[in-house]
XYZ file of C-alpha atoms in Angstrom:
607
model
C -3.019 -67.356 14.213
C -0.036 -65.047 13.974
C -0.484 -62.577 17.195
C 1.896 -60.278 16.032
C 0.112 -59.975 13.383
C -2.817 -59.382 15.085
C -1.200 -56.815 17.532
C -0.023 -55.238 15.374
C -3.459 -54.888 13.403
C -4.641 -53.135 16.905
C -2.892 -50.774 16.772
C -4.029 -49.047 13.290
C -7.620 -47.485 13.553
C -9.969 -49.302 10.792
C -11.568 -47.243 7.884
C -15.534 -47.073 8.332
C -16.805 -49.512 5.283
C -20.222 -48.312 3.904
C -20.362 -50.006 0.501
C -18.953 -53.148 -0.333
C -19.505 -54.638 -3.889
C -19.446 -57.896 -4.893
C -17.994 -58.937 -8.058
C -19.830 -62.584 -8.891
C -22.567 -63.569 -7.957
C -22.592 -67.200 -7.684
C -22.291 -69.474 -4.756
C -20.064 -67.644 -2.572
C -20.631 -64.239 -3.685
C -24.471 -64.255 -3.772
C -24.831 -65.520 0.138
C -21.965 -63.763 1.413
C -23.136 -60.727 0.322
C -27.009 -61.322 1.472
C -25.182 -62.268 4.890
C -23.193 -59.309 5.407
C -26.192 -56.936 4.576
C -28.675 -58.324 7.062
C -26.121 -58.696 9.571
C -24.391 -55.167 9.172
C -25.043 -51.638 8.833
C -23.082 -51.773 4.904
C -25.040 -51.412 1.786
C -23.721 -53.824 -0.379
C -23.869 -54.280 -4.066
C -23.301 -57.189 -6.264
C -22.423 -57.655 -10.324
C -22.411 -59.848 -12.667
C -22.102 -59.743 -16.764
C -24.542 -62.533 -16.833
C -28.135 -60.931 -17.296
C -29.971 -63.844 -16.352
C -28.165 -64.419 -13.218
C -28.938 -60.599 -12.517
C -32.445 -60.463 -12.875
C -33.134 -64.040 -10.969
C -31.550 -62.183 -7.999
C -33.905 -59.497 -8.299
C -36.884 -61.400 -9.038
C -38.631 -64.094 -6.015
C -36.803 -67.196 -8.742
C -33.309 -66.781 -6.937
C -30.611 -68.862 -9.040
C -29.664 -70.955 -6.721
C -30.916 -72.800 -4.201
C -29.467 -72.350 0.320
C -32.365 -73.254 3.350
C -32.911 -69.709 4.850
C -31.220 -67.610 1.392
C -34.723 -66.637 0.086
C -36.009 -65.297 3.334
C -32.846 -63.253 4.019
C -32.449 -61.873 0.661
C -36.410 -60.908 0.629
C -35.347 -59.136 4.101
C -32.389 -56.653 2.795
C -33.835 -56.350 -0.820
C -36.881 -54.978 -0.625
C -38.043 -52.548 0.945
C -39.290 -53.881 4.239
C -38.486 -51.883 7.212
C -37.579 -53.079 10.527
C -40.288 -55.432 12.554
C -40.448 -52.762 15.188
C -43.654 -53.254 15.915
C -43.422 -56.431 16.859
C -43.061 -57.224 20.568
C -40.571 -60.175 20.631
C -37.465 -57.474 21.241
C -35.788 -59.807 22.928
C -35.750 -62.275 19.827
C -34.580 -59.397 17.361
C -31.326 -58.549 20.174
C -30.447 -62.219 19.763
C -30.515 -62.039 16.105
C -27.831 -59.457 16.490
C -29.312 -57.455 13.089
C -29.363 -53.910 12.186
C -32.863 -53.910 10.601
C -33.133 -51.624 7.632
C -35.519 -48.798 7.028
C -34.641 -48.804 3.344
C -32.898 -51.471 1.226
C -29.390 -52.454 1.619
C -28.830 -55.588 -0.999
C -28.816 -54.526 -4.706
C -28.178 -56.619 -7.885
C -26.668 -54.853 -10.923
C -24.663 -55.395 -13.924
C -23.294 -51.782 -13.572
C -20.127 -53.238 -12.464
C -18.100 -49.697 -13.183
C -20.539 -48.079 -11.424
C -20.629 -49.990 -8.039
C -16.734 -50.472 -8.513
C -16.575 -46.333 -8.388
C -18.826 -46.345 -5.625
C -17.444 -49.382 -3.454
C -15.005 -48.604 -0.395
C -14.306 -52.515 -0.616
C -14.087 -54.840 -3.392
C -14.940 -58.656 -2.775
C -13.457 -60.602 -5.678
C -16.136 -63.203 -6.342
C -15.451 -64.771 -9.101
C -15.380 -68.027 -10.901
C -11.487 -70.298 -10.521
C -12.798 -73.029 -12.736
C -9.678 -76.040 -13.545
C -7.572 -75.105 -16.681
C -9.121 -77.108 -19.688
C -5.511 -76.346 -21.941
C -2.165 -76.270 -21.933
C 0.178 -76.882 -18.682
C -1.693 -78.110 -15.990
C -5.065 -79.155 -17.430
C -7.380 -80.673 -15.563
C -5.818 -79.775 -12.063
C -4.515 -75.768 -11.852
C -7.030 -73.361 -11.151
C -7.756 -70.672 -14.261
C -7.279 -67.846 -13.122
C -8.685 -65.620 -16.156
C -11.659 -64.443 -14.163
C -9.889 -63.032 -11.315
C -7.196 -61.249 -13.568
C -9.687 -59.887 -15.325
C -11.647 -58.883 -12.610
C -8.288 -57.181 -11.236
C -7.894 -55.685 -14.334
C -11.529 -53.981 -14.217
C -11.006 -52.717 -10.652
C -7.852 -50.826 -11.481
C -9.625 -49.689 -14.795
C -12.426 -48.541 -12.989
C -11.834 -47.575 -9.626
C -11.057 -43.726 -8.858
C -10.829 -43.718 -4.927
C -8.701 -46.082 -2.818
C -10.414 -49.168 -2.405
C -9.940 -52.319 -0.361
C -9.483 -55.197 -2.525
C -10.522 -59.093 -1.216
C -9.840 -61.766 -2.562
C -12.198 -64.416 -1.520
C -12.057 -67.275 -4.700
C -10.560 -70.097 -4.402
C -7.149 -69.405 -5.545
C -2.782 -70.860 -5.563
C -0.835 -69.084 -3.100
C 0.436 -66.243 -4.025
C -2.162 -65.071 -5.977
C -2.574 -62.077 -3.738
C 1.129 -61.030 -4.934
C -0.498 -61.055 -8.313
C -3.470 -58.908 -7.961
C -1.364 -56.633 -6.156
C 1.272 -56.077 -8.877
C -1.828 -55.625 -11.526
C -3.609 -53.196 -9.467
C -0.187 -51.044 -9.275
C 0.715 -51.001 -13.043
C -2.789 -50.091 -14.298
C -4.096 -47.565 -11.128
C -5.308 -44.163 -12.232
C -2.701 -41.639 -9.949
C -3.288 -40.997 -6.384
C -5.404 -44.223 -6.033
C -4.381 -47.162 -3.679
C -5.040 -50.387 -3.077
C -4.964 -52.479 -0.293
C -5.403 -56.423 -1.322
C -6.655 -58.946 1.556
C -7.584 -62.340 1.921
C -10.240 -63.512 2.968
C -11.032 -67.047 1.870
C -14.874 -68.647 2.818
C -15.173 -71.674 4.484
C -18.448 -72.768 3.252
C -20.464 -75.629 2.814
C -23.539 -76.470 0.277
C -26.503 -77.019 1.998
C -25.621 -75.232 5.006
C -24.135 -71.618 3.446
C -26.343 -69.325 5.806
C -25.720 -71.313 8.750
C -21.885 -71.081 7.732
C -22.113 -67.285 7.172
C -24.688 -66.528 10.457
C -22.421 -68.969 12.565
C -18.897 -69.078 11.221
C -16.564 -71.104 13.189
C -13.661 -68.645 12.007
C -13.345 -65.598 9.716
C -9.688 -65.460 8.218
C -8.303 -62.434 7.126
C -4.651 -61.878 5.461
C -2.907 -58.686 5.170
C 0.530 -57.592 4.595
C 2.680 -56.196 7.504
C 2.402 -52.370 6.450
C 0.672 -49.773 8.060
C -1.911 -49.608 5.097
C -2.393 -53.544 4.887
C -2.986 -53.868 8.499
C -5.731 -50.534 8.947
C -7.616 -52.653 5.359
C -7.319 -56.216 7.487
C -8.828 -54.405 10.164
C -11.937 -52.182 8.537
C -12.825 -55.896 7.160
C -12.785 -57.339 10.884
C -15.240 -54.021 11.688
C -17.636 -55.187 9.115
C -17.580 -58.912 10.535
C -17.330 -57.970 14.024
C -20.948 -56.390 13.993
C -22.208 -60.200 14.427
C -19.009 -62.736 14.692
C -17.087 -62.778 18.172
C -14.112 -61.175 18.029
C -12.369 -64.147 18.953
C -13.277 -66.090 16.116
C -11.504 -63.316 13.440
C -7.826 -64.500 12.760
C -5.357 -62.097 11.459
C -2.623 -63.450 10.163
C -0.229 -62.367 6.827
C -1.660 -62.767 3.281
C 0.393 -65.716 2.419
C -0.536 -67.326 5.166
C -4.549 -67.594 4.540
C -4.075 -68.210 0.976
C -2.671 -71.241 2.187
C -5.006 -72.437 5.145
C -7.399 -72.254 2.582
C -5.924 -75.037 0.205
C -4.848 -76.895 3.646
C -8.399 -77.172 4.901
C -9.003 -78.668 1.409
C -6.227 -80.988 1.281
C -7.322 -82.142 4.672
C -10.332 -83.165 3.614
C -9.575 -84.832 0.724
C -7.353 -86.823 2.660
C -10.075 -87.955 4.909
C -12.420 -88.889 1.777
C -9.843 -90.974 0.144
C -9.485 -92.482 3.616
C -12.866 -93.320 4.083
C -13.441 -94.528 0.294
C -10.786 -96.806 0.816
C -12.233 -98.484 3.606
C -15.999 -98.776 1.843
C -14.357 -100.863 -0.691
C -12.681 -103.256 1.758
C -15.655 -103.518 3.697
C -17.677 -104.711 0.008
C -15.570 -107.386 -0.276
C -14.774 -108.613 3.637
C -18.996 -108.626 4.447
C -17.921 -105.613 6.487
C -20.533 -102.886 7.245
C -18.938 -98.997 6.431
C -21.746 -97.877 8.731
C -20.343 -100.180 11.809
C -16.633 -99.594 10.849
C -17.113 -95.401 11.218
C -18.290 -95.369 14.442
C -16.042 -91.580 15.197
C -18.092 -88.812 14.584
C -14.587 -87.801 12.661
C -15.470 -90.253 10.018
C -18.888 -91.139 9.781
C -20.733 -88.819 7.005
C -22.313 -89.262 3.801
C -20.048 -90.708 1.562
C -18.376 -88.656 -0.827
C -17.615 -90.457 -4.282
C -14.334 -89.525 -5.992
C -13.687 -90.299 -9.517
C -12.502 -93.937 -8.211
C -15.526 -94.328 -6.506
C -18.135 -93.680 -8.769
C -16.445 -95.761 -11.843
C -16.540 -98.448 -9.328
C -20.026 -97.829 -8.558
C -20.733 -97.926 -12.458
C -18.966 -101.004 -12.652
C -21.002 -102.711 -9.792
C -24.440 -101.523 -10.964
C -23.106 -102.852 -14.495
C -22.344 -106.464 -12.544
C -25.798 -106.896 -10.897
C -27.786 -105.807 -13.989
C -26.207 -109.052 -16.232
C -23.425 -107.102 -17.448
C -25.759 -104.937 -19.591
C -27.342 -101.939 -19.553
C -28.213 -101.837 -23.441
C -32.391 -100.232 -23.291
C -32.462 -100.921 -19.502
C -34.129 -97.874 -17.423
C -32.455 -96.561 -15.098
C -33.873 -93.804 -12.382
C -31.253 -91.375 -10.766
C -32.746 -89.809 -7.478
C -30.712 -86.470 -7.162
C -28.850 -84.657 -9.036
C -27.337 -81.807 -7.281
C -23.764 -82.519 -5.455
C -25.543 -82.747 -1.819
C -28.976 -82.252 -0.515
C -29.843 -78.637 0.736
C -28.379 -76.990 -2.787
C -29.115 -76.579 -6.347
C -24.918 -76.692 -7.230
C -24.127 -78.991 -9.389
C -20.954 -78.317 -10.201
C -18.350 -82.154 -9.733
C -21.465 -83.734 -8.726
C -21.237 -87.612 -8.794
C -24.581 -88.095 -11.150
C -22.919 -86.376 -14.153
C -20.619 -88.916 -14.576
C -22.747 -91.522 -13.522
C -25.076 -90.767 -16.606
C -22.572 -90.152 -18.730
C -21.179 -93.260 -18.065
C -24.712 -95.333 -17.909
C -25.443 -93.892 -21.728
C -21.835 -95.351 -23.109
C -23.682 -98.698 -22.014
C -26.392 -97.352 -23.906
C -28.736 -97.669 -20.926
C -32.693 -95.388 -20.748
C -32.180 -92.746 -17.979
C -34.816 -90.456 -16.385
C -33.367 -88.155 -13.682
C -35.768 -86.503 -10.714
C -33.911 -83.949 -8.577
C -36.417 -81.700 -6.496
C -33.672 -78.162 -7.181
C -31.739 -78.577 -10.318
C -33.928 -76.973 -13.151
C -33.888 -79.280 -16.168
C -32.070 -77.253 -18.209
C -29.000 -77.243 -15.678
C -29.045 -80.863 -16.328
C -28.755 -80.956 -19.987
C -25.626 -78.185 -19.442
C -23.940 -80.429 -17.698
C -24.371 -83.565 -19.387
C -23.340 -81.523 -22.510
C -20.083 -80.342 -20.786
C -19.377 -83.741 -19.814
C -19.332 -84.614 -23.670
C -22.416 -86.566 -23.724
C -24.202 -86.456 -27.751
C -26.987 -83.855 -27.750
C -28.727 -86.618 -29.890
C -28.301 -89.153 -27.492
C -29.243 -87.231 -24.770
C -32.740 -86.726 -26.608
C -33.287 -90.157 -27.181
C -32.244 -91.684 -23.835
C -32.473 -89.456 -20.850
C -35.824 -87.905 -19.630
C -35.696 -85.087 -16.673
C -39.093 -85.991 -14.656
C -41.121 -84.002 -12.358
C -41.055 -86.640 -9.781
C -39.485 -89.805 -8.017
C -42.561 -91.789 -9.286
C -42.450 -90.705 -12.835
C -38.645 -91.778 -13.031
C -38.915 -94.579 -11.323
C -42.025 -96.274 -13.046
C -40.939 -99.359 -15.337
C -37.610 -98.794 -14.557
C -34.782 -101.845 -13.815
C -33.144 -100.194 -10.739
C -33.014 -96.948 -8.915
C -29.571 -95.101 -8.741
C -30.127 -92.944 -5.770
C -27.083 -90.047 -5.924
C -28.010 -87.141 -3.349
C -29.175 -87.698 -0.323
C -32.207 -85.407 -0.104
C -33.850 -85.986 2.852
C -37.168 -87.358 0.830
C -35.814 -90.186 -0.678
C -35.164 -91.536 2.932
C -36.854 -94.722 4.456
C -35.580 -94.285 7.287
C -37.826 -94.091 10.548
C -37.035 -91.673 12.926
C -36.292 -93.325 16.176
C -36.486 -90.282 18.397
C -36.706 -86.539 19.432
C -34.410 -84.977 17.099
C -33.288 -81.219 18.389
C -33.791 -78.720 15.792
C -30.378 -78.183 14.007
C -28.473 -75.160 14.919
C -28.516 -73.997 11.617
C -32.149 -74.177 11.551
C -32.272 -72.081 15.316
C -30.255 -69.322 13.696
C -32.570 -69.075 10.648
C -35.668 -69.430 12.922
C -34.387 -66.116 14.990
C -33.060 -64.579 11.618
C -36.477 -64.944 10.175
C -38.352 -63.311 13.093
C -37.283 -60.006 11.883
C -38.544 -60.309 7.811
C -41.219 -59.000 6.321
C -42.904 -60.399 3.510
C -45.624 -59.700 1.045
C -45.471 -63.528 -1.009
C -46.559 -67.036 0.115
C -43.827 -68.820 1.594
C -43.470 -71.221 -1.220
C -39.575 -70.484 -2.430
C -39.770 -70.472 -6.381
C -37.404 -72.809 -8.052
C -34.103 -71.560 -9.071
C -33.356 -70.171 -12.475
C -31.443 -72.180 -14.861
C -27.604 -70.146 -14.433
C -25.071 -71.865 -11.850
C -22.997 -70.035 -9.694
C -20.041 -68.438 -10.881
C -17.635 -68.464 -7.817
C -16.330 -71.970 -6.555
C -17.892 -72.324 -3.233
C -15.284 -74.280 -0.969
C -15.947 -77.652 0.392
C -14.636 -77.147 3.547
C -16.618 -80.249 5.119
C -19.092 -83.209 4.794
C -21.811 -82.178 7.219
C -24.540 -84.747 8.669
C -27.234 -82.267 9.778
C -31.027 -82.432 8.896
C -32.496 -79.322 6.404
C -35.844 -78.115 5.311
C -37.321 -77.977 2.089
C -38.850 -75.075 0.821
C -42.437 -76.124 -1.233
C -41.637 -75.313 -5.291
C -43.859 -72.232 -6.068
C -46.649 -72.703 -9.003
C -45.154 -70.139 -10.814
C -41.505 -69.493 -12.097
C -41.700 -66.667 -14.044
C -39.255 -63.436 -13.323
C -41.469 -60.213 -11.951
C -40.133 -56.763 -13.302
C -41.261 -53.172 -12.860
C -40.667 -51.065 -16.164
C -38.791 -48.222 -14.490
C -40.988 -45.658 -17.736
C -44.303 -46.407 -16.369
C -44.367 -48.383 -13.246
C -46.543 -51.117 -14.926
C -45.184 -55.286 -13.129
C -44.985 -57.281 -15.946
C -43.922 -60.843 -15.313
C -41.620 -63.111 -17.610
C -40.710 -66.725 -18.601
C -36.940 -68.178 -18.697
C -37.530 -67.730 -22.665
C -39.263 -64.323 -22.999
C -37.975 -61.117 -23.658
C -39.147 -57.614 -22.379
C -39.197 -54.725 -24.903
C -40.009 -52.306 -22.266
C -36.994 -52.555 -19.891
C -34.342 -53.914 -22.574
C -34.017 -57.217 -20.629
C -33.270 -59.832 -23.161
C -33.740 -63.502 -21.483
C -33.007 -65.515 -23.993
C -29.705 -65.123 -24.663
C -26.937 -65.512 -21.749
C -23.772 -64.481 -24.181
C -25.095 -61.018 -24.955
C -22.328 -58.840 -23.892
C -23.279 -56.054 -21.816
C -22.374 -53.026 -23.755
C -25.185 -53.795 -26.109
C -27.892 -53.878 -23.358
C -29.005 -50.442 -21.981
C -28.611 -51.672 -18.376
C -30.254 -48.673 -16.667
C -32.825 -49.857 -17.996
C -33.319 -52.558 -15.723
C -35.721 -52.604 -12.795
C -35.486 -53.601 -9.260
C -38.493 -56.785 -8.580
C -41.480 -55.570 -7.018
C -43.808 -56.850 -4.524
C -46.811 -55.894 -3.548
C -47.767 -53.462 -0.343
C -46.360 -54.795 2.996
C -49.272 -56.193 5.479
C -48.491 -55.522 9.320
C -49.255 -59.192 9.507
C -47.002 -60.558 7.398
C -44.356 -60.741 9.933
C -46.205 -62.940 12.113
C -46.952 -64.731 8.918
C -43.425 -65.828 7.270
C -42.387 -66.231 11.130
C -44.996 -69.177 11.672
C -43.796 -70.525 7.900
C -40.822 -70.890 8.791
C -41.452 -72.468 12.142
C -43.654 -75.047 10.503
C -41.353 -76.156 8.294
C -38.440 -76.215 11.288
C -40.440 -78.115 13.425
C -41.000 -80.580 10.803
C -37.909 -82.082 12.063
C -38.852 -82.714 15.222
C -40.097 -86.304 14.779
C -41.824 -88.304 17.394
C -40.913 -92.021 17.591
C -42.235 -94.172 14.845
C -43.792 -91.324 12.786
C -42.585 -90.613 9.124
C -41.451 -87.514 7.615
C -43.974 -85.772 5.610
C -42.760 -85.652 1.897
C -41.268 -89.079 2.477
C -41.138 -91.191 -0.611
C -43.178 -94.225 0.135
C -41.468 -97.084 -1.875
C -44.018 -99.468 -1.324
C -45.807 -97.521 -4.526
C -42.245 -97.394 -6.240
C -41.883 -101.334 -5.748
C -45.195 -101.364 -7.375
C -44.838 -99.348 -10.780
C -40.623 -101.157 -11.528
C -40.156 -104.206 -13.637
C -38.940 -107.099 -12.034
C -36.281 -108.101 -9.949
C -35.878 -104.479 -8.744
C -32.577 -103.357 -7.782
C -31.545 -100.143 -5.808
C -28.441 -98.487 -5.879
C -27.909 -96.018 -2.631
C -24.592 -94.552 -3.602
C -25.239 -92.498 0.107
C -26.137 -95.068 2.267
C -29.115 -93.196 3.611
C -31.759 -95.708 2.984
C -32.769 -98.945 5.469
C -31.877 -101.876 3.397
C -33.450 -104.331 5.069
C -36.994 -102.224 4.617
C -36.331 -102.413 0.767
C -35.450 -105.863 0.801
C -38.987 -106.694 2.774
C -40.290 -104.789 -0.106
C -38.679 -106.975 -2.939
C -35.860 -104.926 -4.057
C -32.698 -106.238 -3.994
C -29.731 -103.635 -2.842
C -26.311 -102.723 -3.223
C -24.848 -99.931 -1.217
C -21.317 -98.368 -0.813
C -19.001 -99.865 2.065
C -21.263 -102.544 2.252
C -22.106 -106.327 0.763
C -24.879 -106.097 -1.129
C -28.405 -108.662 -1.285
C -26.766 -110.478 -4.209
C -23.694 -111.390 -2.369
C -25.310 -111.717 0.800
C -28.035 -115.014 -0.880
C -26.763 -118.089 -0.733
C -25.455 -119.601 -4.295
C -28.413 -122.308 -5.521
């Protein structure tokens, strides 16, 4: 922390921020905006050119899944007043939440208007890896960042603070400053800040509600320091001041890259150690005794290829015509994010070996799985013939030669909870926050829409935390209110609404060809005075599911005996995340192989 920088900021009074616009509605922009609206007095508008995604954010079928996100979005997006009738004032005070008397979170495709109305603009657009030219496969593609910057300069008519939140190379803020200065309207001033996110899929809401640090980088000019103080005032409405760290612009950008580099170094060390364990007979669980190292093992590219070769070797060096049941397609549990998921590479490898693949993931939509595989080079005709996306793990495993576990979803584990497990901190926070929420629909969060987020979510840690899973809704339709006559209609993802001008079939329609002004907000039924108690009880029940007594089997876990009865013999389980009790599986007749451990085949004596 730059103490001189912080002291300088203290001398410059902040500007009051009342409206924030977020460019990008993905895994950073969506959750970040929801939590800011939930925990502060600021009105936040999230904009995106993708009509599908905005329609999903306006509905009950959010486009991404994170534990607790649905409840928070409903609280600040829909017209639910604060639960002032509740007597539990202590929990409301502890939640430190500004309870809305009107919605504070909005989603729109009217980007220009949102920018013009904003005091501060978050840039949360995607920064994918370059797919062409110098730096292909490694450097960040900043096309979206530049396009967003030029849009801000073209549209803004008042002094605006522009905050860089996407993961970008060092000195990107300088490029943003130059573009803004060269294209600004006369008399309009821009101040550029760096405010990187340190989120992880599956715990993003917890990370936002209880961040261990908030980094704000700015220039040391009076205007830059005042802008930094203004953003700090927003976070200061729920984040302790000692956790808000001020520094210069370039140090802030580097801090995010440094955190990512340290994580990559740690993962590489664990992966190397796991390879040694497999050869020597050591157990990676016993070798990684320190909490600093112990985590669900991440699979980098080298690890994926080794795992593939091990599967081929165990299945008698031939996968042709064999059925592999792939359990999990998300990057990690408690998220629907599939970017860089090991499943993409592994399934592609299996298809190259002419295997048949059945995939099950409790949160990733079917169309998202197809899109990821096609984008990775899989032939669509091959996918049609040899890949099936299943609605249950039992269907995927039926008549399979092997089960390949890729995502560490709790429902896949067969481990018995040996003692009472305390509720994780993130669940306690969500429970406290949920006490302020009014709901008018059953607490069965719908499945996500097929679109991925447009902004890259940093993977700043590999956590080992218990989560809770919300059952899917029976219907995945998008609820829309006709602004002309107030009629409520539900559309599937393959239908269009002639009355609202919302086209749900083609995500590539440019925004200028659509009448965005006719897009209605999501509609819910009238509030019920008992609904706040209902939602709190519902969340409490799901959170208490992690408080198991000795010898109990958590609800919703797979019945591995049932799976064994339906598979071809011999039966193989390849545990890519080390979340299974291998001895229990072996007792059922499975041959078990796992990363970082010598498998059943290697331990069996040669006859």
